[in-house]
Tab-separated table of C-alpha atoms in Angstrom:
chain	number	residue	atom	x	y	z
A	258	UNK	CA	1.619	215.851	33.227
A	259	UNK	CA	-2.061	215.666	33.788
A	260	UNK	CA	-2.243	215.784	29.877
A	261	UNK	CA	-0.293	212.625	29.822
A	262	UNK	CA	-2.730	211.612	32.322
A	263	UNK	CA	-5.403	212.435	30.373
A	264	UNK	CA	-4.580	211.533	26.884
A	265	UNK	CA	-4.082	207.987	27.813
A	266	UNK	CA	-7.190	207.733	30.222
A	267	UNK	CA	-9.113	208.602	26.551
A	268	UNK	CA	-7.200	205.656	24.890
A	269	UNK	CA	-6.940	202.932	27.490
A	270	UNK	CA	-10.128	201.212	26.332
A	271	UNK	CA	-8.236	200.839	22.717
A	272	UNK	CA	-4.732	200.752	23.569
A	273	UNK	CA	-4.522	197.010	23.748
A	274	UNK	CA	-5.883	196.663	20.148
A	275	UNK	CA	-4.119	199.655	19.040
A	276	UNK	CA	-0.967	198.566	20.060
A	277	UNK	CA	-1.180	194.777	18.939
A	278	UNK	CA	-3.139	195.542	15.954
A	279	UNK	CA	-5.766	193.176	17.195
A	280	UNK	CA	-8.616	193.591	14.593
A	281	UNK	CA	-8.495	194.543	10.693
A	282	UNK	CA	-9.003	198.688	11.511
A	283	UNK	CA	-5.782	198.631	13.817
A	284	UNK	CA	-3.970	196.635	11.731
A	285	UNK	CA	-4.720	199.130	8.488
A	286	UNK	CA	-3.757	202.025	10.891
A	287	UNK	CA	-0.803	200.265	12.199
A	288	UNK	CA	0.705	200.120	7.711
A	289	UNK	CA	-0.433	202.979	7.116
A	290	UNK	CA	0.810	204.997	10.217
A	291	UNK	CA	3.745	202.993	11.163
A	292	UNK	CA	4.479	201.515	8.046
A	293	UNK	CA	4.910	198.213	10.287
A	294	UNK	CA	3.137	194.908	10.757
A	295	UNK	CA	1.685	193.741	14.303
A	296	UNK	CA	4.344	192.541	16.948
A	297	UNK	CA	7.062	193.227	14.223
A	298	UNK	CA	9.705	194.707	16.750
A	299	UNK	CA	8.092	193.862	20.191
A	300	UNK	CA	8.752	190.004	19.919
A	301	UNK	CA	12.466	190.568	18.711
A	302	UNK	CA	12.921	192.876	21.505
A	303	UNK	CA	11.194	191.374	24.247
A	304	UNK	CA	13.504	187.635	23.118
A	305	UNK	CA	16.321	189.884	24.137
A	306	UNK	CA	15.327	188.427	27.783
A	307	UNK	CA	15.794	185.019	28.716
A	308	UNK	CA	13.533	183.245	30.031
A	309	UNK	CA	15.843	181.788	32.659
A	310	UNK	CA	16.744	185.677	33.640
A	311	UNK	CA	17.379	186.189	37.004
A	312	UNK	CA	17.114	189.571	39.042
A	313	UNK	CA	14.782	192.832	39.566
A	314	UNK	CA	13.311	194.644	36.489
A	315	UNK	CA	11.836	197.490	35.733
A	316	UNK	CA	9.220	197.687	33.398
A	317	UNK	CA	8.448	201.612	32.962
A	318	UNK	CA	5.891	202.606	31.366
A	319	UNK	CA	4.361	199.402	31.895
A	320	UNK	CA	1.355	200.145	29.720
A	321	UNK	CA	-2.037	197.843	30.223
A	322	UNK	CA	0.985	194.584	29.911
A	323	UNK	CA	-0.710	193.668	27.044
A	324	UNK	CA	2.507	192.892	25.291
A	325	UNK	CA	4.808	192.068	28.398
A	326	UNK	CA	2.609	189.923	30.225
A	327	UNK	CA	3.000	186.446	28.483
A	328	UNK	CA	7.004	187.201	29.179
A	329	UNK	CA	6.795	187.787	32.279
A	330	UNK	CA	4.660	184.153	32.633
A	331	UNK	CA	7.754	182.653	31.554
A	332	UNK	CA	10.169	184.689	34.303
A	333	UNK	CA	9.657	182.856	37.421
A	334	UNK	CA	13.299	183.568	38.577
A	335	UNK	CA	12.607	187.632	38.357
A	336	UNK	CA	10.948	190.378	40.607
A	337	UNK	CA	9.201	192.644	37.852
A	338	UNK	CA	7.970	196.155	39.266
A	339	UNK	CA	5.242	197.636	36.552
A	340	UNK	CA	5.645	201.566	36.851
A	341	UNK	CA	3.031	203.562	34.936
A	342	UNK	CA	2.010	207.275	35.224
A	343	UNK	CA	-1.531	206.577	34.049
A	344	UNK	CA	-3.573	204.675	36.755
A	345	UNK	CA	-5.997	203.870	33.688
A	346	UNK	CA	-3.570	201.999	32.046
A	347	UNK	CA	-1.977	200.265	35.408
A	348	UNK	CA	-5.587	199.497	36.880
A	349	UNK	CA	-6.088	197.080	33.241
A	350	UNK	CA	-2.432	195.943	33.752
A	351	UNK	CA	-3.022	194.459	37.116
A	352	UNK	CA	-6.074	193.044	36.312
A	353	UNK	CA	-4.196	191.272	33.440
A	354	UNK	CA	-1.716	189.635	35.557
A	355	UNK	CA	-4.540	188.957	38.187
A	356	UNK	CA	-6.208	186.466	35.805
A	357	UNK	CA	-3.129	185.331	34.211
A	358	UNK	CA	-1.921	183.801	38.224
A	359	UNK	CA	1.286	186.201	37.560
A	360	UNK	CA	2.463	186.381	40.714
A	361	UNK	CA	6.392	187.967	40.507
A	362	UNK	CA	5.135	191.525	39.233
A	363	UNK	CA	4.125	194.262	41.362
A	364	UNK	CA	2.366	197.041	39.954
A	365	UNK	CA	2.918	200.765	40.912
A	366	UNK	CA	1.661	204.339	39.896
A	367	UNK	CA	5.152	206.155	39.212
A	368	UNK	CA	6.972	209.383	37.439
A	369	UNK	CA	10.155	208.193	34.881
A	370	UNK	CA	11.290	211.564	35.831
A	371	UNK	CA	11.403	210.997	39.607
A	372	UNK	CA	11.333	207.318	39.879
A	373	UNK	CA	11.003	206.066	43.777
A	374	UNK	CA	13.769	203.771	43.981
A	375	UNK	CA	17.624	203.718	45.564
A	376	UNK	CA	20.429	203.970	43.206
A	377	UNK	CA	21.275	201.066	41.628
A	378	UNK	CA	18.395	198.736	42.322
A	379	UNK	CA	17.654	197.187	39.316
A	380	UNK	CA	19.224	194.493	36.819
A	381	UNK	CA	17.090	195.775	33.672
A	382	UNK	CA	14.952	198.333	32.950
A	383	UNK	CA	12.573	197.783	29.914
A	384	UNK	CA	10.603	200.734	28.936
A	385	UNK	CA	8.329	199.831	25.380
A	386	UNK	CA	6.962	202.782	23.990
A	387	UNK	CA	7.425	205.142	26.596
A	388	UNK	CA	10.047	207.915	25.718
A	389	UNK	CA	7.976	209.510	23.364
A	390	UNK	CA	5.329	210.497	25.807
A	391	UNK	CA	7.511	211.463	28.344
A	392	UNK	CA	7.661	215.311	28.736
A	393	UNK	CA	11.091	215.953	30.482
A	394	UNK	CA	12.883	212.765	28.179
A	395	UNK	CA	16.656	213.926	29.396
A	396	UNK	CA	15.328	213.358	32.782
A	397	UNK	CA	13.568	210.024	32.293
A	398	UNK	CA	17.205	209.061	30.808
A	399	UNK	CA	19.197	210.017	34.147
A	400	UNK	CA	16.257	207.930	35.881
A	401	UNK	CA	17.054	205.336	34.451
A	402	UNK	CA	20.607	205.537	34.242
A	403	UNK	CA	20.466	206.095	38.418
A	404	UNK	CA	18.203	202.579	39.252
A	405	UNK	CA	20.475	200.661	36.828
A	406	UNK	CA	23.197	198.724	38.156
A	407	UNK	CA	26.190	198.859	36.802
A	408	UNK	CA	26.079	196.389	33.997
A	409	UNK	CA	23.036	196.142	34.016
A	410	UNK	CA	20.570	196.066	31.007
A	411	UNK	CA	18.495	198.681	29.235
A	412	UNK	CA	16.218	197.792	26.963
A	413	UNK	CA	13.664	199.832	24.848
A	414	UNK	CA	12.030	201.445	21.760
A	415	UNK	CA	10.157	204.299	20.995
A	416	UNK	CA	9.096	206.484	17.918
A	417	UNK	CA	12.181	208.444	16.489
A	418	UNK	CA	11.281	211.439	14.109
A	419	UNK	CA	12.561	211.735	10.449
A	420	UNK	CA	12.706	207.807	9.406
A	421	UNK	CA	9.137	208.637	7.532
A	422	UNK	CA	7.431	211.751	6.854
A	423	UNK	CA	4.005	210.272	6.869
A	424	UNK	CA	4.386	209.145	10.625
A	425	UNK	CA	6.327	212.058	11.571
A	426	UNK	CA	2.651	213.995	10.125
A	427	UNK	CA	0.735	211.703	12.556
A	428	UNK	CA	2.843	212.275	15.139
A	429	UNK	CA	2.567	216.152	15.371
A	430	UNK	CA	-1.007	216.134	14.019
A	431	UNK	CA	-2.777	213.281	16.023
A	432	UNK	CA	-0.634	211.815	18.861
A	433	UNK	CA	0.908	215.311	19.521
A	434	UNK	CA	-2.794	216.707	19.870
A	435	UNK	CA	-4.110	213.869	21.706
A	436	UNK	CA	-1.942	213.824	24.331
A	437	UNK	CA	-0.126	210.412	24.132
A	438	UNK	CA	3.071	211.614	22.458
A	439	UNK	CA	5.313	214.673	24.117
A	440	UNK	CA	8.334	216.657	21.774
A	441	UNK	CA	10.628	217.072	21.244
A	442	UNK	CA	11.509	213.927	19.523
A	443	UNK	CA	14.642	212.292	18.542
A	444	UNK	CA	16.678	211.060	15.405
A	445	UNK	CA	18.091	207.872	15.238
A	446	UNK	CA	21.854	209.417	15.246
A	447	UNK	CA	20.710	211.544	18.068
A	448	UNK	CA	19.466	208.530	20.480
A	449	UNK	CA	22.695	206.632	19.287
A	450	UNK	CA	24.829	209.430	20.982
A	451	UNK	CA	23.203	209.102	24.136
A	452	UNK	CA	23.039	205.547	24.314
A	453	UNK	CA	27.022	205.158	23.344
A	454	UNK	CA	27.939	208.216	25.883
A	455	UNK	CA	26.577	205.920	28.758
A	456	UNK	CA	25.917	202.391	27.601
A	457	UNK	CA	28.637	199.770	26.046
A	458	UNK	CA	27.325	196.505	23.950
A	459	UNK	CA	25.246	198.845	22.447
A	460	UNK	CA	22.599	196.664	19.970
A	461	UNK	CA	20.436	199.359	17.747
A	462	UNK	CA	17.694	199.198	15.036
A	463	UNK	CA	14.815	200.246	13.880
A	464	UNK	CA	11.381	198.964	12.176
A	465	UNK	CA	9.923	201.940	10.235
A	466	UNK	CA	9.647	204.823	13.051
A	467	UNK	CA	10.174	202.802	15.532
A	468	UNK	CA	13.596	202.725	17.512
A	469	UNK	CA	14.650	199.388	19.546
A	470	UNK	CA	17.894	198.540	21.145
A	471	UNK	CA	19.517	196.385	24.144
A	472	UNK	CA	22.387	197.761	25.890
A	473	UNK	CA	24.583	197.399	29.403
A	474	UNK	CA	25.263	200.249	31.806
A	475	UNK	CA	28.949	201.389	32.216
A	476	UNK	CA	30.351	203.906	34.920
C-alpha cells in the first residue's frame, strides 16, 4: 500500500492535467495512450447524477476532485464523503472545494478495502478511476457492496485490459512501474459478471480502455 501511497504522491502535482488533458502534451498522451479525447466518458458518467439527487455519497477514490468538484457545486441536497488513500491527492482535493465555498463534502483519508463506515450507509458510491490501483480489487468490491444500501447506486469506471494492446503496453510498462495502477486487471466480460451477480439495471460501456457503468444494488 505505501507504493500506492507513493506512486501517486510523485504524480499529484500533474494529475489534474493528466487526467483532464489540460494542456497540448496531456492531451497527445491522453490519444495516444488512451486512444480517447479529454472528458470523453467522465461527463457522460458523472450526468448519470441528478442534480436534484438527494442522499449520502461516496466518492472513493476521490482523487484531487478535479473532475467531481463542479458536480458536486450543483448537489446542494447531498452529503458527499471524499475517501482517498493518498493524503497528497486529498490535501489538493480539499483545498479545491475550500475555494470553490463547497460546503456538503467532507473529505477523509480512507482504505476501499476496509472502508470505516456501517453497513448500508450510503445511497451511491462513485469511484472514477480507482479500481485499477487498488491492490486487493475483490475486496474493494465487497466494500462497496457492504456501505451500499439496498438499491442503491454504483457508479464507476476504470481501465479494463485487452480493449487495446497499445494501452494494455502502457499499463504494464509505465503505470504498472510507477505505482499508480495495481494487477491484476479485468476484461470487460469479466467486470460484467460481477456487476450482474450483484447489481440489477445494470448500464455498461466503454470509451477505448476505459470501462464506465451505473447500476443499483440488489440483495
Amino acid at each position: 500500500m505505501d507504493r500506492i501511497k507513493n506512486g501517486y504522491k510523485s504524480v499529484s502535482n500533474i494529475y489534474d492535467k493528466y487526467i483532464t488533458s489540460g494542456n497540448m502534451f496531456f492531451k497527445i498522451g491522453a490519444k495516444i495512450i488512451w486512444g480517447i479525447n479529454e472528458k470523453e466518458y467522465t461527463i457522460k458518467l458523472l450526468d448519470y447524477i441528478s442534480n436534484d439527487f438527494i442522499g449520502k455519497i461516496l466518492d472513493i477514490p476521490a482523487g484531487t476532485g478535479v473532475l467531481t468538484y463542479e458536480k458536486y457545486k450543483k448537489l446542494n441536497n447531498s452529503k458527499i464523503i471524499c475517501m482517498d488513500y493518498s493524503n497528497d491527492m486529498l490535501e489538493i482535493a480539499k483545498k479545491r472545494f475550500e475555494n470553490s465555498k463547497i460546503n456538503n463534502v467532507e473529505c477523509k483519508q480512507g482504505d476501499v478495502g476496509n472502508i470505516p463506515f456501517e453497513n448500508e450507509t450510503f445511497d451511491m458510491v462513485l469511484s472514477m478511476n480507482g479500481f485499477h490501483a487498488f491492490p486487493e480489487k475483490e475486496k474493494a468490491f465487497n466494500e462497496i457492496r457492504r456501505v451500499l444500501k439496498n438499491n442503491g447506486f454504483f457508479i464507476g469506471c476504470f481501465y479494463i485490459k485487452e480493449i487495446t494492446k497499445r494501452t494494455d503496453w502502457f499499463v504494464k510498462n509505465i503505470f504498472v512501474k510507477n505505482g499508480t495502477f495495481t494487477p491484476p486487471f479485468y476484461s470487460k466480460s469479466e467486470i460484467m459478471e460481477i456487476l450482474n451477480k450483484e447489481y440489477k439495471e445494470l448500464e455498461l460501456w466503454n470509451v477505448g480502455s476505459i470501462i464506465c457503468f451505473k447500476c443499483k444494488k440488489q440483495l
